[in-house]
Coordinates of C-alpha atoms in Angstrom, one line a residue:
M1 CA 31.1 -70.6 198.7
A2 CA 31.1 -74.4 198.1
S3 CA 30.2 -73.9 194.4
T4 CA 33.1 -71.4 194.0
S5 CA 35.5 -73.9 195.6
S6 CA 34.4 -76.7 193.3
T7 CA 34.8 -74.5 190.3
I8 CA 38.4 -73.6 191.3
K9 CA 39.3 -77.3 191.9
L10 CA 37.8 -78.3 188.5
S11 CA 39.8 -75.5 186.7
L12 CA 43.0 -76.7 188.4
L13 CA 42.3 -80.3 187.4
L14 CA 41.7 -79.3 183.8
L15 CA 44.9 -77.2 183.8
L16 CA 46.9 -80.2 185.1
L17 CA 45.4 -82.5 182.5
L18 CA 46.3 -80.0 179.8
L19 CA 49.9 -79.7 181.0
L20 CA 50.2 -83.5 181.1
F21 CA 48.9 -83.8 177.6
L22 CA 51.3 -81.2 176.2
T23 CA 54.2 -82.9 178.0
I24 CA 53.4 -86.3 176.6
T25 CA 52.9 -84.9 173.1
S26 CA 56.2 -83.1 173.3
Q27 CA 58.0 -86.2 174.3
S28 CA 56.4 -88.3 171.6
E29 CA 57.3 -85.7 168.9
S30 CA 60.8 -85.4 170.3
N31 CA 61.4 -89.2 170.3
H32 CA 60.0 -89.6 166.8
Q33 CA 62.3 -86.9 165.4
F34 CA 65.2 -88.5 167.3
C35 CA 64.6 -91.9 165.8
E36 CA 64.4 -90.5 162.2
A37 CA 67.3 -88.2 162.7
G38 CA 69.4 -90.7 164.6
I39 CA 69.3 -94.0 162.8
G40 CA 66.4 -93.9 160.5
Y41 CA 64.2 -96.2 162.5
G42 CA 60.5 -96.1 161.9
E43 CA 58.3 -95.2 164.9
S44 CA 57.5 -98.9 165.5
Q45 CA 61.2 -99.8 165.8
C46 CA 62.5 -97.1 168.1
G47 CA 61.2 -95.5 171.2
I48 CA 62.0 -94.6 174.8
Y49 CA 62.6 -96.9 177.7
S50 CA 59.3 -98.0 179.1
S51 CA 58.3 -96.4 182.4
S52 CA 57.5 -99.8 183.8
S53 CA 58.8 -101.0 187.2
T54 CA 62.5 -101.4 187.7
K55 CA 61.5 -104.8 189.3
L56 CA 61.4 -107.7 186.9
L57 CA 60.7 -111.4 187.1
I58 CA 61.6 -113.8 184.3
K59 CA 59.6 -116.8 185.1
G60 CA 59.6 -120.5 184.0
G61 CA 62.7 -120.5 181.7
T62 CA 65.8 -122.6 181.5
V63 CA 68.6 -120.5 183.0
V64 CA 71.9 -121.2 181.2
N65 CA 75.3 -120.2 182.6
A66 CA 78.6 -121.4 181.3
H67 CA 78.8 -123.9 184.2
L68 CA 75.2 -124.9 184.7
Q69 CA 71.8 -125.2 183.1
E70 CA 68.7 -125.3 185.4
L71 CA 65.0 -124.5 185.5
A72 CA 64.7 -121.4 187.6
D73 CA 63.1 -117.9 187.8
V74 CA 65.3 -114.8 187.7
Y75 CA 64.3 -111.8 189.8
V76 CA 65.8 -108.4 189.0
E77 CA 65.7 -105.1 190.9
D78 CA 67.3 -101.8 190.0
G79 CA 69.4 -103.3 187.2
I80 CA 70.9 -106.1 189.4
I81 CA 70.0 -109.8 189.5
V82 CA 68.7 -110.4 193.1
A83 CA 67.8 -114.1 193.0
V84 CA 68.0 -117.1 190.7
K85 CA 65.8 -120.0 192.0
P86 CA 62.6 -121.9 191.2
N87 CA 59.1 -120.5 192.1
I88 CA 60.0 -116.9 193.1
I89 CA 56.9 -115.2 194.5
V90 CA 56.6 -111.4 193.8
G91 CA 54.1 -108.6 194.4
D92 CA 52.0 -106.7 191.9
D93 CA 54.6 -104.0 191.4
V94 CA 56.8 -106.4 189.5
T95 CA 56.8 -106.9 185.7
V96 CA 56.7 -110.6 184.8
L97 CA 58.1 -112.1 181.6
D98 CA 57.1 -115.6 180.8
A99 CA 60.1 -117.6 179.5
S100 CA 58.5 -121.1 179.5
G101 CA 60.1 -123.3 177.0
K102 CA 62.9 -120.8 176.3
F103 CA 66.5 -120.2 177.4
V104 CA 67.4 -117.4 179.8
M105 CA 71.0 -116.5 179.2
P106 CA 73.6 -113.7 179.9
G107 CA 73.6 -111.1 177.2
G108 CA 76.3 -111.4 174.7
I109 CA 79.6 -109.6 175.0
D110 CA 81.3 -108.7 171.7
P111 CA 85.1 -108.4 172.3
H112 CA 85.9 -106.8 169.0
T113 CA 84.2 -103.8 167.4
H114 CA 85.0 -100.6 165.6
L115 CA 82.3 -97.9 166.0
A116 CA 82.8 -94.4 164.7
M117 CA 86.2 -95.3 163.5
D118 CA 88.2 -93.2 161.1
F119 CA 89.9 -95.6 158.7
M120 CA 91.1 -95.6 155.1
A121 CA 89.8 -92.2 154.2
S122 CA 86.4 -93.0 155.6
Q123 CA 84.5 -93.3 158.9
T124 CA 82.5 -96.3 159.8
V125 CA 78.7 -95.6 159.3
D126 CA 77.8 -97.1 162.7
D127 CA 78.5 -94.9 165.7
F128 CA 78.1 -95.7 169.3
F129 CA 74.3 -95.4 169.1
S130 CA 73.4 -97.1 165.9
G131 CA 75.9 -99.9 166.4
Q132 CA 74.8 -100.6 170.0
A133 CA 71.2 -100.4 169.0
A134 CA 71.8 -103.1 166.4
A135 CA 73.7 -105.1 169.0
L136 CA 70.8 -105.0 171.5
A137 CA 68.4 -106.2 168.8
G138 CA 70.7 -109.2 168.3
G139 CA 71.1 -110.1 172.0
T140 CA 74.5 -108.4 172.7
T141 CA 74.4 -106.2 175.8
M142 CA 78.1 -105.1 176.0
H143 CA 80.9 -104.7 173.6
I144 CA 84.6 -103.7 173.8
D145 CA 85.7 -101.2 171.1
F146 CA 89.2 -100.3 170.0
A147 CA 90.2 -96.8 170.9
I148 CA 92.7 -95.5 168.3
P149 CA 95.3 -93.0 169.5
V150 CA 95.4 -89.5 167.9
N151 CA 98.7 -89.2 166.1
G152 CA 100.0 -91.9 168.5
N153 CA 98.8 -90.1 171.6
L154 CA 96.9 -92.4 173.9
M155 CA 95.3 -89.7 176.1
A156 CA 94.0 -87.8 173.1
G157 CA 92.6 -91.1 171.6
F158 CA 90.9 -92.0 174.9
Q159 CA 89.3 -88.6 175.2
A160 CA 88.1 -88.7 171.5
Y161 CA 86.5 -92.1 172.1
Q162 CA 84.9 -90.9 175.3
N163 CA 83.2 -88.2 173.3
K164 CA 82.2 -90.6 170.6
A165 CA 80.6 -92.8 173.2
K166 CA 78.4 -90.1 174.8
V167 CA 75.5 -91.4 172.6
S168 CA 75.9 -95.0 173.8
C169 CA 72.7 -96.9 174.7
M170 CA 74.4 -100.0 176.3
D171 CA 77.4 -100.8 178.3
Y172 CA 80.8 -100.8 176.7
G173 CA 84.6 -100.9 177.4
F174 CA 87.7 -100.0 175.5
H175 CA 90.9 -101.7 174.3
M176 CA 93.6 -99.3 173.3
A177 CA 95.8 -99.6 170.1
I178 CA 99.5 -98.8 170.3
T179 CA 100.8 -97.2 167.0
K180 CA 104.1 -95.8 168.0
W181 CA 106.6 -96.0 170.9
D182 CA 108.2 -93.5 173.2
D183 CA 108.4 -92.6 176.9
L184 CA 105.1 -90.7 176.7
V185 CA 103.3 -93.8 175.3
S186 CA 104.8 -96.0 178.0
R187 CA 103.7 -93.5 180.7
D188 CA 100.2 -93.2 179.2
M189 CA 99.8 -97.0 179.1
E190 CA 100.1 -97.0 182.9
I191 CA 97.5 -94.2 183.2
M192 CA 95.1 -96.2 180.9
V193 CA 95.4 -99.2 183.2
K194 CA 95.5 -97.6 186.6
E195 CA 93.1 -94.7 186.0
K196 CA 91.0 -95.3 182.9
G197 CA 89.9 -98.9 183.2
I198 CA 91.7 -100.3 180.1
N199 CA 93.4 -103.7 180.6
S200 CA 94.3 -104.6 177.0
F201 CA 96.5 -103.1 174.2
K202 CA 96.4 -104.0 170.5
F203 CA 99.4 -104.1 168.1
F204 CA 98.7 -104.1 164.4
M205 CA 101.2 -106.2 162.4
A206 CA 99.6 -105.1 159.2
Y207 CA 98.4 -101.8 157.5
K208 CA 101.9 -100.7 156.7
G209 CA 102.3 -96.9 156.6
A210 CA 99.2 -96.4 158.8
V211 CA 99.0 -98.3 162.1
M212 CA 101.5 -101.2 161.6
V213 CA 104.2 -101.6 164.1
N214 CA 107.5 -103.5 163.9
D215 CA 108.9 -106.3 166.1
D216 CA 111.0 -103.9 168.2
L217 CA 107.9 -101.9 169.2
I218 CA 105.9 -105.1 169.8
L219 CA 108.7 -106.3 172.1
E220 CA 108.6 -103.0 174.1
G221 CA 104.8 -103.2 174.2
L222 CA 104.8 -106.8 175.4
K223 CA 107.2 -106.0 178.2
R224 CA 105.1 -103.0 179.3
C225 CA 101.8 -105.0 179.1
K226 CA 103.4 -107.7 181.3
S227 CA 104.5 -105.2 183.9
L228 CA 101.0 -103.6 184.0
G229 CA 99.0 -106.8 184.0
A230 CA 97.5 -105.8 180.7
L231 CA 96.6 -108.3 177.9
A232 CA 98.6 -107.8 174.7
M233 CA 96.5 -108.3 171.5
V234 CA 97.7 -108.6 167.9
H235 CA 96.3 -108.3 164.5
A236 CA 98.5 -111.0 163.0
E237 CA 99.4 -110.5 159.3
N238 CA 102.8 -109.9 157.8
G239 CA 102.3 -106.3 156.7
D240 CA 105.5 -106.1 154.7
A241 CA 104.6 -109.2 152.7
V242 CA 101.0 -108.0 152.2
V243 CA 102.4 -104.9 150.4
E244 CA 104.4 -107.1 148.1
G245 CA 101.3 -109.3 147.5
Q246 CA 99.3 -106.2 146.6
K247 CA 101.9 -105.0 144.2
K248 CA 101.9 -108.4 142.5
M249 CA 98.2 -108.4 142.1
I250 CA 98.2 -104.9 140.5
E251 CA 101.0 -106.0 138.1
L252 CA 98.8 -109.0 137.1
G253 CA 95.9 -106.6 136.4
I254 CA 93.9 -108.0 139.3
T255 CA 92.3 -104.8 140.7
G256 CA 89.0 -106.1 142.0
P257 CA 88.0 -107.4 145.4
E258 CA 89.3 -110.8 144.7
G259 CA 92.8 -109.2 144.6
H260 CA 92.4 -108.3 148.3
A261 CA 92.2 -112.0 149.3
L262 CA 94.9 -113.1 146.9
S263 CA 97.3 -110.5 148.1
R264 CA 97.2 -111.6 151.8
P265 CA 97.0 -115.4 151.7
P266 CA 96.7 -117.6 154.9
V267 CA 100.4 -118.2 155.0
L268 CA 101.0 -114.5 155.9
E269 CA 98.4 -114.8 158.7
G270 CA 100.1 -118.0 159.9
E271 CA 103.6 -116.4 159.9
A272 CA 102.6 -113.4 161.8
T273 CA 100.6 -115.4 164.4
A274 CA 103.7 -117.7 164.9
R275 CA 106.0 -114.7 165.3
A276 CA 103.7 -112.9 167.8
I277 CA 103.3 -116.1 169.8
R278 CA 107.1 -116.6 169.9
L279 CA 107.7 -113.0 171.0
A280 CA 105.1 -113.3 173.7
S281 CA 106.8 -116.6 174.8
F282 CA 110.2 -114.8 174.9
V283 CA 108.7 -112.1 177.2
N284 CA 106.5 -114.6 179.0
T285 CA 103.3 -112.7 178.9
P286 CA 99.8 -113.8 177.7
L287 CA 98.7 -113.1 174.2
Y288 CA 95.3 -112.6 172.5
V289 CA 95.1 -113.1 168.7
V290 CA 92.2 -111.2 167.2
H291 CA 90.1 -112.4 164.3
V292 CA 91.7 -115.8 163.7
M293 CA 90.6 -116.5 160.1
S294 CA 92.7 -119.4 158.8
I295 CA 93.8 -122.9 159.5
D296 CA 97.4 -121.6 159.3
A297 CA 96.9 -119.3 162.3
L298 CA 94.8 -121.8 164.1
E299 CA 97.6 -124.4 164.0
E300 CA 100.1 -122.0 165.5
I301 CA 97.7 -121.2 168.4
A302 CA 96.9 -124.9 169.0
K303 CA 100.6 -125.7 169.1
A304 CA 101.3 -122.9 171.6
R305 CA 98.4 -123.8 173.8
N306 CA 99.3 -127.5 173.8
S307 CA 102.8 -126.6 175.0
G308 CA 101.3 -124.7 177.9
Q309 CA 101.6 -121.1 176.6
K310 CA 98.8 -118.7 177.5
V311 CA 97.4 -117.8 174.1
I312 CA 93.8 -116.8 173.4
G313 CA 92.4 -117.2 169.9
E314 CA 89.3 -115.2 168.8
P315 CA 87.6 -116.1 165.6
V316 CA 85.0 -113.7 164.3
V317 CA 81.6 -114.8 163.1
S318 CA 82.2 -113.9 159.4
G319 CA 85.2 -116.3 159.2
L320 CA 83.2 -118.9 161.2
V321 CA 80.3 -119.2 158.8
L322 CA 81.3 -117.8 155.4
D323 CA 83.8 -118.6 152.6
D324 CA 85.5 -116.3 150.2
S325 CA 83.4 -117.2 147.1
E326 CA 81.5 -113.9 147.0
L327 CA 84.8 -112.0 146.5
W328 CA 84.7 -113.3 142.9
N329 CA 81.1 -112.1 142.4
P330 CA 81.0 -110.1 139.1
D331 CA 79.0 -107.3 140.8
F332 CA 81.5 -105.0 142.4
I333 CA 79.3 -103.8 145.3
T334 CA 78.4 -107.4 146.2
A335 CA 82.0 -108.5 146.2
A336 CA 83.4 -105.4 148.0
K337 CA 81.0 -105.7 150.9
Y338 CA 83.0 -108.9 151.9
V339 CA 86.4 -107.2 152.0
M340 CA 88.0 -107.3 155.5
S341 CA 91.4 -108.2 156.9
P342 CA 92.5 -110.8 157.4
P343 CA 90.2 -111.9 154.5
I344 CA 87.4 -114.4 154.7
R345 CA 89.1 -117.6 153.6
A346 CA 88.3 -120.4 151.1
S347 CA 86.0 -123.2 152.0
G348 CA 87.4 -125.5 154.7
H349 CA 88.8 -122.9 157.0
A350 CA 85.4 -122.1 158.6
K351 CA 84.8 -125.8 159.4
A352 CA 88.3 -126.0 161.0
L353 CA 87.5 -122.9 163.1
Q354 CA 84.2 -124.4 164.2
A355 CA 85.9 -127.6 165.3
A356 CA 88.5 -125.6 167.2
L357 CA 85.7 -123.8 169.1
S358 CA 83.9 -127.0 169.9
T359 CA 87.1 -128.5 171.4
G360 CA 88.4 -125.5 173.2
L361 CA 91.4 -124.6 171.0
L362 CA 89.6 -121.3 170.4
Q363 CA 88.0 -119.5 173.3
L364 CA 85.4 -117.0 172.2
V365 CA 83.7 -115.4 169.2
G366 CA 83.8 -111.7 168.2
T367 CA 82.6 -109.8 165.1
D368 CA 85.2 -107.1 164.1
H369 CA 82.1 -105.1 163.3
C370 CA 83.5 -102.3 161.1
V371 CA 81.0 -101.2 158.5
F372 CA 81.2 -99.0 155.4
N373 CA 78.4 -98.4 153.0
S374 CA 78.3 -99.1 149.3
T375 CA 79.5 -95.6 148.4
Q376 CA 82.5 -95.8 150.7
K377 CA 83.4 -99.3 149.4
S378 CA 83.2 -97.9 145.9
L379 CA 86.3 -95.8 146.6
G380 CA 88.2 -98.9 145.6
I381 CA 86.3 -99.7 142.4
D382 CA 89.5 -99.5 140.3
D383 CA 91.9 -100.6 143.0
F384 CA 91.1 -103.1 145.8
R385 CA 93.7 -101.4 148.0
K386 CA 91.4 -98.5 148.4
I387 CA 88.3 -100.5 149.5
P388 CA 87.7 -99.7 153.2
N389 CA 88.2 -103.0 155.1
G390 CA 85.3 -104.2 157.3
V391 CA 82.1 -106.2 157.5
N392 CA 79.0 -106.3 159.8
G393 CA 78.2 -108.8 162.6
I394 CA 77.3 -107.0 165.8
E395 CA 73.6 -107.7 165.4
E396 CA 74.0 -111.1 163.8
R397 CA 76.6 -112.9 165.9
M398 CA 74.4 -114.4 168.6
H399 CA 71.9 -115.8 166.1
L400 CA 74.6 -117.2 163.7
V401 CA 76.6 -118.9 166.5
W402 CA 73.5 -120.6 167.9
D403 CA 72.3 -121.7 164.4
T404 CA 75.8 -122.8 163.2
M405 CA 77.2 -124.3 166.4
V406 CA 74.3 -125.3 168.7
E407 CA 71.6 -126.4 166.2
S408 CA 74.3 -128.5 164.4
G409 CA 75.1 -130.3 167.7
Q410 CA 78.7 -129.1 167.8
I411 CA 78.3 -127.3 171.1
S412 CA 75.9 -127.3 174.0
A413 CA 73.8 -124.4 175.3
T414 CA 76.3 -123.9 178.2
D415 CA 79.2 -123.8 175.7
Y416 CA 77.3 -121.2 173.7
V417 CA 77.1 -119.0 176.8
R418 CA 80.8 -119.5 177.4
L419 CA 81.8 -118.6 173.8
T420 CA 79.5 -115.6 173.4
S421 CA 79.6 -114.0 176.9
T422 CA 81.3 -115.6 179.9
E423 CA 84.8 -116.2 178.6
C424 CA 85.0 -112.7 177.3
A425 CA 84.0 -111.4 180.8
R426 CA 86.7 -113.6 182.4
I427 CA 89.4 -112.6 179.9
F428 CA 88.7 -108.9 180.4
N429 CA 88.3 -109.3 184.2
I430 CA 84.6 -108.3 184.6
Y431 CA 83.2 -111.7 185.6
P432 CA 80.8 -112.3 187.4
R433 CA 79.5 -108.7 187.1
K434 CA 79.1 -109.5 183.4
G435 CA 78.7 -112.9 181.6
A436 CA 76.6 -114.6 184.2
I437 CA 73.1 -115.0 185.6
L438 CA 73.9 -115.0 189.3
A439 CA 72.8 -113.0 192.3
G440 CA 74.7 -109.8 192.2
S441 CA 75.5 -109.8 188.5
D442 CA 74.3 -107.0 186.2
A443 CA 70.9 -107.7 184.7
D444 CA 72.1 -108.0 181.1
I445 CA 69.9 -110.9 180.0
I446 CA 68.5 -112.4 176.8
I447 CA 65.5 -114.8 176.3
L448 CA 66.2 -117.1 173.4
N449 CA 63.5 -119.2 171.8
P450 CA 65.2 -122.3 170.3
N451 CA 62.1 -123.2 168.3
S452 CA 61.7 -119.7 166.7
S453 CA 63.2 -118.8 163.4
F454 CA 65.1 -115.7 162.2
E455 CA 66.0 -114.3 158.8
I456 CA 68.7 -111.7 158.2
S457 CA 68.2 -108.9 155.7
S458 CA 69.6 -105.4 155.1
S459 CA 66.0 -104.2 154.8
S460 CA 65.2 -105.1 158.4
H461 CA 68.5 -104.9 160.3
H462 CA 69.3 -102.0 162.7
S463 CA 72.7 -101.0 161.5
R464 CA 73.1 -98.0 159.3
I465 CA 74.9 -100.0 156.6
D466 CA 73.0 -100.5 153.4
T467 CA 74.2 -104.1 152.8
N468 CA 74.6 -107.3 154.8
I469 CA 77.1 -110.1 154.2
Y470 CA 74.6 -112.6 155.7
E471 CA 71.8 -111.4 153.5
G472 CA 69.0 -114.1 153.3
W473 CA 70.4 -116.3 156.0
R474 CA 67.5 -118.2 157.7
G475 CA 68.1 -120.2 160.9
K476 CA 66.7 -121.5 164.2
G477 CA 67.1 -119.9 167.6
K478 CA 65.8 -116.3 168.0
V479 CA 66.6 -113.8 170.6
E480 CA 63.0 -112.6 171.5
V481 CA 63.8 -110.4 174.5
T482 CA 66.9 -108.4 175.4
I483 CA 67.3 -106.9 178.9
A484 CA 70.1 -104.3 179.4
G485 CA 70.7 -102.9 182.9
G486 CA 67.5 -104.4 184.1
R487 CA 65.3 -102.8 181.4
V488 CA 63.6 -104.5 178.5
V489 CA 65.1 -102.9 175.4
W490 CA 64.1 -105.5 172.7
E491 CA 60.7 -107.3 172.7
N492 CA 58.2 -108.2 170.1
D493 CA 60.7 -107.1 167.4
E494 CA 60.6 -103.6 168.9
L495 CA 63.7 -101.7 170.0
K496 CA 63.4 -99.2 172.8
V497 CA 66.6 -97.3 173.4
V498 CA 67.8 -93.8 174.0
P499 CA 71.3 -92.3 173.6
G500 CA 73.3 -91.7 176.7
S501 CA 71.9 -94.6 178.6
G502 CA 74.9 -96.8 178.3
K503 CA 77.7 -97.0 180.9
Y504 CA 81.5 -97.2 180.5
I505 CA 82.7 -100.4 182.2
E506 CA 86.2 -100.1 183.7
M507 CA 88.1 -103.4 183.4
P508 CA 90.9 -104.1 186.0
P509 CA 94.3 -105.6 185.1
F510 CA 95.8 -108.9 186.0
N511 CA 93.1 -111.3 184.7
Y512 CA 93.4 -115.1 185.3
L513 CA 95.9 -115.5 182.5
F514 CA 98.5 -113.8 184.6
N515 CA 98.2 -116.5 187.4
G516 CA 101.6 -118.3 187.6
I517 CA 103.5 -115.8 185.5
E518 CA 105.9 -114.9 188.4
K519 CA 106.6 -118.6 189.1
A520 CA 107.4 -119.2 185.5
D521 CA 109.8 -116.3 185.5
A522 CA 111.5 -117.7 188.6
R523 CA 111.8 -121.1 187.0
Y524 CA 113.4 -119.5 184.0
L525 CA 115.9 -117.6 186.1
S526 CA 116.9 -120.7 188.1
S527 CA 117.4 -122.7 184.9
L528 CA 120.0 -120.3 183.4
R529 CA 123.0 -121.5 185.5
A530 CA 124.5 -118.1 184.8
P531 CA 126.4 -115.9 185.2
V532 CA 129.4 -118.3 185.4
K533 CA 132.2 -117.1 187.6
R534 CA 135.5 -117.0 185.6
S535 CA 139.0 -116.0 186.6
N536 CA 140.5 -112.9 184.9
S537 CA 143.3 -115.1 183.5

């Protein structure tokens, strides 16, 4: 009887082991197929989240926030930072990461991306999985993408982008573009703010015949943004003048990528920036100028801020570290990969933007990650007007800002955190949930080794694009570990992500820029000394 019982137990054990083996094999094959089908990663570069403990201790590092730098441990549980203090003691069920000699910082937040975007007869090659995977490999743990309305309809646009984002592998939010104006748009703006977690709206002053809007629409939009506590954003170029510039270049026989930059010079960016700033001043509402690329635009922002106006200036990393020389490269594909709007400017503009960041005239750094491959760029081989506009940067931003700004001594490590994470969280009203290493904050964390080197190459990056505008860049300061939602997703140059693991982050209205707006309005009304009472005679 005992022998029979032992035989049954052994058979059951063997059956359980067989089932376990089949399950593991199935998962392994499934993940390998997913990696190859999804973004072309090799097996060593893509996998599943590790099944390790949801408890994590980052030990011995220098914790850097925008306001403070200190030696401390960071303890994480269930995706939330529980404690930040020296010499935290934990049990055996906690995964420990040694950060000795390294910086422990909030994960980057990219305020300006375009994933899975339909634009200029093409769609960007990075979707919400491949683009976010690239971001995580570069130390960015959240981004805010621009949802584009469908035929001007905001609700349809929001739903379309919700569907696109189902494959996301990190946290994200949305801005919403406004491309036309009527009562339905005005109503839907309120729904976006009060029900959908969107607190910013973008107005394109360029791309005539597509998404460009005129001053009357901008004025209506600015007033509506103010009433809802939403931040108005502008792509500042004079779209009408750009069309004239394009015609001039074609008439001169300049059809290559250099014609793109020549057709929309800095003066057109400066004019539109000044106009948007003055319209925002007239309405008395905060303004956010995206991708500031030139001294001309920078000077207008500096003038407004010095006068007390609430204007945010966002340079993007391409304009911060590159010049326009490659647009004249005799190889079309090489030159075309640099085409974006506003264009990357001539030598000198980047240095001015860097100086403005270091002194606080500009507040944060984005990427405008909007990538098209060589085949798509070749649509404009005979006419630069048909080259899809956009460059990469979502994976490279954190490294390039450290190498260019911190290694050069222009900013401190705390400034770096402010420019790449904290200020974005404050502007879009999600601080200190994001953008901070504090008890109660989301565990979106990077470990950066200031003594380690990095090299950028299209052969090793994680974007689907087949080129890279920073090809061959070598620098100091490498993100060695990325933690998103309390899980290690990038370590030892290995990326472990799965689609659908990202969360949509709702962003409430009335950020700190709206403080004092009502008092300013009251001062304006009291200064009018009107209406004047006059007799009928």
